Structures are given as structure tokens and as C-alpha cells.
CSV table of C-alpha atoms in Angstrom, one decimal:
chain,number,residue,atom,x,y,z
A,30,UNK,CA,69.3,123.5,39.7
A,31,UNK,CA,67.1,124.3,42.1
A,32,UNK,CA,66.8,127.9,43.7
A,33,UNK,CA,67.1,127.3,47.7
A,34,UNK,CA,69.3,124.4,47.9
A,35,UNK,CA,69.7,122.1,51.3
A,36,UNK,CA,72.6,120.3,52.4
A,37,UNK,CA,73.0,117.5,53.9
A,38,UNK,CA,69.1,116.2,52.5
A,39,UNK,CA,69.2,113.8,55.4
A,40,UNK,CA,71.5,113.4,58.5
A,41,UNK,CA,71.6,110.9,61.3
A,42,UNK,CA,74.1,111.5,64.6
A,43,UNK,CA,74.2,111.0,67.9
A,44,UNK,CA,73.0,113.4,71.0
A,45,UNK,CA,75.8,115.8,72.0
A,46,UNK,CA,77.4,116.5,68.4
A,47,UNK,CA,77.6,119.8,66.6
A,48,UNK,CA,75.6,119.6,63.0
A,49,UNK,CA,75.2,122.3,61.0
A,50,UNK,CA,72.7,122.4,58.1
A,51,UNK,CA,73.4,124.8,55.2
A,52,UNK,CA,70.8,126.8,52.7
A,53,UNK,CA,72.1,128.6,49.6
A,54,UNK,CA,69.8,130.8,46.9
A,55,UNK,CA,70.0,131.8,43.4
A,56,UNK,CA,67.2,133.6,43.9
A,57,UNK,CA,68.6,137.2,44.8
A,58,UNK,CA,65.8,137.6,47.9
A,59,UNK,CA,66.8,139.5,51.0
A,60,UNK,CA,64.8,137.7,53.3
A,61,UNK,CA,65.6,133.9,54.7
A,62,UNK,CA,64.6,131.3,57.0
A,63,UNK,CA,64.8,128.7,58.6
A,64,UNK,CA,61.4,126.2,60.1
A,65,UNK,CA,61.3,122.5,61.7
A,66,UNK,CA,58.6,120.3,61.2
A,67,UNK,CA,57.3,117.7,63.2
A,68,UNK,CA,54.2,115.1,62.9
A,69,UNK,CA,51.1,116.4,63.8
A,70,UNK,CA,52.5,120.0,64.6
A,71,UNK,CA,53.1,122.0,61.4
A,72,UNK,CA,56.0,123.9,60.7
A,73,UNK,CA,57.3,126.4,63.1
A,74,UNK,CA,60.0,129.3,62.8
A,75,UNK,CA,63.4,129.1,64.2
A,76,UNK,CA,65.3,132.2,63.1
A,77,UNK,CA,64.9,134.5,60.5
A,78,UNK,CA,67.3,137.3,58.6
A,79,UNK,CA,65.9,139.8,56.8
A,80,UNK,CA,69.7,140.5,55.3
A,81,UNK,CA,73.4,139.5,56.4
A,82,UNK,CA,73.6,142.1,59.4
A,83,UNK,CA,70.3,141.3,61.1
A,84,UNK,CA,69.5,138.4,62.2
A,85,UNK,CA,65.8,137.3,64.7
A,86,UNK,CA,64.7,134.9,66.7
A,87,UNK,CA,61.6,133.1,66.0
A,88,UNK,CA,58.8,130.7,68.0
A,89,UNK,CA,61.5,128.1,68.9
A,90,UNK,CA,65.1,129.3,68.6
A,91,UNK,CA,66.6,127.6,71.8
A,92,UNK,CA,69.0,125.0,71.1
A,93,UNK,CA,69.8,126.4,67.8
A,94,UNK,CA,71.9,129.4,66.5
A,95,UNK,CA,72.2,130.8,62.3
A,96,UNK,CA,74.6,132.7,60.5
A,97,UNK,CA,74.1,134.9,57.0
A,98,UNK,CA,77.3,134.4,55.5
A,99,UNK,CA,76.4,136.3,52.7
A,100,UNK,CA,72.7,137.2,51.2
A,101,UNK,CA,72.5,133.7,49.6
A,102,UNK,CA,73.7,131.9,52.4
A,103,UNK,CA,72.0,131.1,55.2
A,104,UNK,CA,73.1,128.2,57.7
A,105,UNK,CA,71.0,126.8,60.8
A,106,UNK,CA,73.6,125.1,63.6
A,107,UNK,CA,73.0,122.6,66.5
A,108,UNK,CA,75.4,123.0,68.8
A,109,UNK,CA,74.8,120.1,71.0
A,110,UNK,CA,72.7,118.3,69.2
A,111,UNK,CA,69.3,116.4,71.4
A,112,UNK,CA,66.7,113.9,70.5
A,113,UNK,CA,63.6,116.3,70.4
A,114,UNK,CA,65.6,118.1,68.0
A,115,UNK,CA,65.3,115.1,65.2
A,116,UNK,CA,62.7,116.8,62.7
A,117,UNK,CA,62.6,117.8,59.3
A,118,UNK,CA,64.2,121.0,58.6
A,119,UNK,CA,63.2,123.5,56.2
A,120,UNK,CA,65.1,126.8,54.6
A,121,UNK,CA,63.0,129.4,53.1
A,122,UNK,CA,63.3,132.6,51.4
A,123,UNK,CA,61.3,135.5,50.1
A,124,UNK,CA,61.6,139.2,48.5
A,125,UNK,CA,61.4,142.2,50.5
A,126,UNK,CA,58.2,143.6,50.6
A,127,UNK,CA,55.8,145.3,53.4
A,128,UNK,CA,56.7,143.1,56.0
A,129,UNK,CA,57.9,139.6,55.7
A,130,UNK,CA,54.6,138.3,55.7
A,131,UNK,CA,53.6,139.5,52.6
A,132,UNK,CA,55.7,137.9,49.7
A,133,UNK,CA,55.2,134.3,49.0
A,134,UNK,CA,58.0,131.7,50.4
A,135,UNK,CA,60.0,129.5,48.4
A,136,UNK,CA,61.4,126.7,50.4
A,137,UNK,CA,64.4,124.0,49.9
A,138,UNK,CA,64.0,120.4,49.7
A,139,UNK,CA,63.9,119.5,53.3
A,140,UNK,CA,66.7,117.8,55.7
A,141,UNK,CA,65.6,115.4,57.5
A,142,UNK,CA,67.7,115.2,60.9
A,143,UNK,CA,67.6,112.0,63.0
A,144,UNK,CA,69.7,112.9,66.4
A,145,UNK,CA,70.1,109.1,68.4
B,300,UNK,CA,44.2,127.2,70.6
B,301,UNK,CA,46.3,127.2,68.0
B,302,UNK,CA,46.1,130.4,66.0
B,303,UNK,CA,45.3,128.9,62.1
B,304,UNK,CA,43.2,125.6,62.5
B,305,UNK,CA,42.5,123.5,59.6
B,306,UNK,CA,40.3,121.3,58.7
B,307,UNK,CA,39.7,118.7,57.7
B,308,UNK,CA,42.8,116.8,58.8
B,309,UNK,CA,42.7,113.8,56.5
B,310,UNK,CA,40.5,113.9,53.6
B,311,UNK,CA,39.9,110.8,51.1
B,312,UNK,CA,37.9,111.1,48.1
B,313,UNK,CA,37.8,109.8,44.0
B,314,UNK,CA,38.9,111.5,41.3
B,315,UNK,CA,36.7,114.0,40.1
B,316,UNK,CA,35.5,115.4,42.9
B,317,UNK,CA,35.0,119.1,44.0
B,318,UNK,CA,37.6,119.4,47.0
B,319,UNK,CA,37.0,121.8,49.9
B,320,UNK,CA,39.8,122.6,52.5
B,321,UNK,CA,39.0,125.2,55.8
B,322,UNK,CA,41.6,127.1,57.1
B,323,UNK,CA,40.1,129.7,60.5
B,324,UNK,CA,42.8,131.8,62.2
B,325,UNK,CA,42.2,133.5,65.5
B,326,UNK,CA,44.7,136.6,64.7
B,327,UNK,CA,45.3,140.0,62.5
B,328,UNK,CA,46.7,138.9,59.1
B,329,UNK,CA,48.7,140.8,56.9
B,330,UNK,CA,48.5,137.8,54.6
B,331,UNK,CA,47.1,134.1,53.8
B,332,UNK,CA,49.4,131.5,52.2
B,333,UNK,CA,48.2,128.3,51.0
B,334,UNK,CA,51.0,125.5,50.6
B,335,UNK,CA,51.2,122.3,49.0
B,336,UNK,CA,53.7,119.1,50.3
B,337,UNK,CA,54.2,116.5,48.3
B,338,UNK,CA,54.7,113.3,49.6
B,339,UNK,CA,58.7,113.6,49.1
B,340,UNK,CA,58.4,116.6,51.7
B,341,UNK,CA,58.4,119.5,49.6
B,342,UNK,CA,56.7,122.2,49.7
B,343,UNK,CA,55.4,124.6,47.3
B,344,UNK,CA,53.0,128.0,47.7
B,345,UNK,CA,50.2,127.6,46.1
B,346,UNK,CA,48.6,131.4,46.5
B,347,UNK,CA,49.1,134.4,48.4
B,348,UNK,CA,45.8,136.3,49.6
B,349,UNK,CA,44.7,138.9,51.5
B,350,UNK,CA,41.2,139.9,50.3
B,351,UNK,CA,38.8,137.7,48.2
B,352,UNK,CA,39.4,134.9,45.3
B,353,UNK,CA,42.4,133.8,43.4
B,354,UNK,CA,42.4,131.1,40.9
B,355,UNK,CA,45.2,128.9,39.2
B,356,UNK,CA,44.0,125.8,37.1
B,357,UNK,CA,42.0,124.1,38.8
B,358,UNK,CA,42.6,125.3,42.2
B,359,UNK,CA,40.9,128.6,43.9
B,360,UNK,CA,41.7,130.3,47.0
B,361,UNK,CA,39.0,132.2,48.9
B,362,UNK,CA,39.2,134.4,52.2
B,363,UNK,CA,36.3,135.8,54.2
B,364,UNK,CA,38.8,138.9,56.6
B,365,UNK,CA,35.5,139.8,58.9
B,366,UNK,CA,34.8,136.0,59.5
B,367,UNK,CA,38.7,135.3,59.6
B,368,UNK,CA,38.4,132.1,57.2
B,369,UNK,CA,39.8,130.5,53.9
B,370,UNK,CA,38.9,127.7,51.8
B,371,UNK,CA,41.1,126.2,49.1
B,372,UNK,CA,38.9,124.6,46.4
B,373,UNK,CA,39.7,121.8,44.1
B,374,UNK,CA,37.9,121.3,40.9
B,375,UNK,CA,38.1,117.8,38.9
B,376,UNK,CA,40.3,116.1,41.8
B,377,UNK,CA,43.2,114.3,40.1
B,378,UNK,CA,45.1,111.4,41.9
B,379,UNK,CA,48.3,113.6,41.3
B,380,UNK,CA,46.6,116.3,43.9
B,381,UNK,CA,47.2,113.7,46.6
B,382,UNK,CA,49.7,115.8,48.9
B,383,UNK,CA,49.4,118.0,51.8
B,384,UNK,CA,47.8,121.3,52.1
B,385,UNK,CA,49.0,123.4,54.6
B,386,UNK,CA,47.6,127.2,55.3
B,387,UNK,CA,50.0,129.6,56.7
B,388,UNK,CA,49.1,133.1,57.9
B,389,UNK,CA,51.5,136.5,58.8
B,390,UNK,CA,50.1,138.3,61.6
B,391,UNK,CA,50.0,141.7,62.3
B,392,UNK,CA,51.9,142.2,65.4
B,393,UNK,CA,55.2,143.3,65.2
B,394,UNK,CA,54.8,144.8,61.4
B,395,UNK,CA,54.5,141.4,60.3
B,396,UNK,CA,58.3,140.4,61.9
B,397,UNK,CA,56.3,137.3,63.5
B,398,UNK,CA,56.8,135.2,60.2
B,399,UNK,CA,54.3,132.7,58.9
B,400,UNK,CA,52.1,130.9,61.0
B,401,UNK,CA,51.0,127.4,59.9
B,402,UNK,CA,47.9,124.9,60.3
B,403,UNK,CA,48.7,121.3,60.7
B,404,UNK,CA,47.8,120.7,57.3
B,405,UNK,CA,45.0,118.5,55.7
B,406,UNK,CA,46.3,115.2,54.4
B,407,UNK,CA,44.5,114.3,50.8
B,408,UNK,CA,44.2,111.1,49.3
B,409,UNK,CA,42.3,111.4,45.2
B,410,UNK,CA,41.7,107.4,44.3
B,411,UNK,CA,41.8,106.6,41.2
């Protein structure tokens, strides 16, 4: 199995609906999040958590809220979901360490999100 | 700008060839991540550096700190290297709360 887990692995709705993409780890680290990627612009942040009671905002968090149900659980909601949103979503997580920057990333799989 | 450019941004070559990818960032770093996706999207890190050379198989990591640069070498290109490289830096600011910040990545092709 593998250790950061995605679900759905790909999703197509329509403008205005609620999604909400889940992230699970067996990997016991503290620190999780969440990225989008889009052609030609690299991965960017969306909200981080460095454990279940705090909870950040990253480069591009508008549009989008998370919740840390528990330290292996981390899920990344669209409340009203819009075109520019469609992307290809990635979950990550890491082990504490000096700053978040400093531990290497493990990421999921990928969902890949079409919003019509 | 953006603050970690890469280059190149496509990159075709035939197997057995020495590889060379840049990676320049205009910002502090606490660290430098290289990061490989595969064409089934994803991704895996490939090293972690903050000061000088790291090697695994038959790939190497380099980082130059006073000229803010990094090079990801690939020795005896194989066509199962195809994939893209992406470099990701943590900056400084905010005791490295800022996350990863990524390049666009460098698309490579190995022929057979």
C-alpha cells in the first residue's frame, strides 16, 4: 500500500459543486500538505498543517479550505467549485524537523480535478 | 521573476549521455529539493541539499549557496529516466513556514 494515499485519483463535476479531496498517511509525519499543479506553472502551496490544531495558509489558499481530522488525515475542500480550479492536486507530507523546509516530501499519487 | 528558474525546459537526448539540469533561485534557502515526475504524475524526491554534492546511482546533486545555483547530473542516460525534473527550494523567511518553492520543471526525453 502506498504511504500518502489520494482519493478520488481523478474527479470531473460541474462549476458550483462542493468536492472534497481526501489524503491519508501511514507514515506517522506531523507535517502535511496540500499543492495544485497546472501546465507550464509548477506546483504551488495551498494550505499546510504542521499537526491537527494548526492549520496555514499558503501561496494560493482562496477558494479552498482543509481540515486535519487526525495526524494522518488531511482533506483539501472546494466549496463552490470553478473552472480555474481544474488542476492536478497533490497531498504531501514530511517529518518534523528545523522548519518545514528541511525534511524531504513524500507526496500521493495525484487527483486530477476537471471542474466543467 | 519567478524565485527558482530552471532550465533547460525540455531536454531531448540518446541514451548514454551525461545529463545536466540548472536550477537558479533568487531567495535565502534553508534547503534544495530535487524531484522527479514520472509520466503517470507522480512525484518522487530525488535529494535534499543544502551545501555541496550528493550522489545516488547514477544521479548527483550539486549546489553552489554564494552563486545561488544547482545542477542535477545524470550519468549513462537510460530511456527509463525520461520524466520530469522539478527543483523545489524552502526559503528563509518566515523560519522556513513558506513551504517549498518549485521550478517549472525540465521535461526529459532519453531515445533509445
Amino acid at each position: 500500500d502506498a504511504d500518502v494515499t489520494q482519493t478520488p485519483r481523478n474527479r470531473i463535476t460541474k462549476t458550483g459543486k462542493r468536492i472534497m479531496l481526501e489524503c491519508s498517511q501511514t507514515k506517522g509525519h506531523d507535517r502535511m500538505y496540500w499543492y495544485r499543479q497546472d501546465p507550464g506553472l509548477g506546483l504551488r502551496l495551498i494550505y499546510y498543517s504542521f499537526d491537527v490544531k494548526d492549520i496555514n495558509k499558503g501561496e494560493i489558499s482562496d477558494g479552498y479550505s482543509v481540515s486535519r481530522q487526525a495526524q494522518a488525515k488531511f482533506s483539501l475542500s472546494l466549496e463552490s467549485a470553478i473552472p480555474n480550479q481544474t488542476a492536478l492536486y497533490f497531498c504531501a507530507t514530511s517529518d518534523s524537523g528545523q522548519g518545514i523546509s528541511n525534511q524531504p516530501q513524500h507526496f500521493g499519487d495525484g487527483t486530477r480535478l476537471s471542474i466543467l | 521573476k519567478n524565485e527558482v528558474e530552471q532550465s533547460p525546459q525540455n531536454l531531448t537526448a540518446q541514451e548514454g549521455e551525461f545529463i545536466t539540469i540548472n536550477c537558479s533561485y533568487s531567495v535565502g534557502i534553508s534547503a534544495l529539493h530535487w524531484l522527479q515526475q514520472h509520466p503517470g504524475g507522480g512525484i518522487v524526491s530525488l535529494f535534499m541539499l543544502s551545501s555541496g554534492k550528493k550522489k545516488h546511482g547514477r544521479l548527483i546533486a550539486t549546489i553552489n549557496i554564494q552563486e545561488k545555483h544547482s545542477s542535477l547530473h545524470i550519468t549513462a542516460s537510460h530511456p527509463r529516466d525520461s520524466a520530469v525534473y522539478i527543483c523545489a527550494v524552502g526559503k528563509l523567511s518566515g523560519g522556513g513556514a513558506d513551504g517549498l518553492t518549485f521550478g517549472k520543471g525540465t521535461h526529459l526525453i532519453i531515445q533509445p
